[in-house]
Amino acid sequence: MIVILLGAPGSGKGTQSKVLSSKFGFTHLATGDIFRAEIAQKTTLGQKAAEYVKSGKLVPDAIVTEMVAGKLEAGKNYLLDGFPRNLEQAQALDSMLRPQKASIDRVILLDLPESEAIKRLTSRRICSKCGEVYNTVTRPPKNDMKCDVCGGDVIQREDDGEATAKKRLMVFDDLTSPLVAYYKAEGVFERVDASQTPEKVSADLSKLLSGSGSLAR
Ligand code: AP5
Ligand code: MG
């Protein structure tokens, strides 16, 4: 099963992917997380991606699609978070899945107003060691700015300052939101109200993935 979580920066893709992966046994493939890890390790891929990620621009399609193609294994269940991000990447994904005789089962938009996304992004903090996600308003770490999970330093993502966060939201509007029409035409599109509590969003997503939700075409 292949499921894509679409959504603006800050809409909760990472938060919900964690819940859904453990509940349904998906392999969580988050291109942003992969880039941040590669940048931290100063790999060749990380060096190629760093300037784009830092400034809130999309990493060039050829780099992203090559990376994803190298990770998608036939027969596994994937939850894709942050990929595809434009029509070119959506078409590249279709081409990757065709020889595997796999197809996209659901594309779910985490729908969140821009004003709320900005608040969530600028108040988000992450663990510099394990990547655990916090929020100074809704989910602060218990112990000063140390990670509850591993004790690492909790920091702000480099692209979560207000100006870069706004830029990322613009990129989403321009390049990623056209994917809604693309996947509606494929008959696999669903929408969830991402402004609800994390628990309610998880419940709505779980309902869709358990097959009891409606498939709006
Ligand atoms: P990426 O890491 O994918 O960032 P993004 O899409 O901008 O999404 P975010 O991770 O910012 O938000 P999220 O939806 O995961 O929200 P989260 O759960 O953390 O990409 C980063 C960069 O990498 C890109 O800009 C680009 O440069 C590059 N890149 C990645 N993929 C690419 C691709 N395919 N092509 C080209 N370039 C690519 O939640 C946010 C905050 O809100 C947290 O603090 C959380 O605690 C809180 N929160 C979550 N849910 C709720 C809720 N229901 N109520 C209240 N608070 C909540
Ligand atoms: Mg994320």
Short mmCIF file of C-alpha atoms in Angstrom, two decimals, residues 23 42 92 122 137:
data_model
loop_
_atom_site.label_atom_id
_atom_site.label_comp_id
_atom_site.label_asym_id
_atom_site.label_seq_id
_atom_site.Cartn_x
_atom_site.Cartn_y
_atom_site.Cartn_z
CA LYS A 23 -0.32 1.78 13.88
CA LYS A 42 27.89 16.56 5.45
CA ALA A 92 8.31 10.54 -11.70
CA THR A 122 7.66 29.43 14.20
CA VAL A 137 3.18 26.39 22.74
#
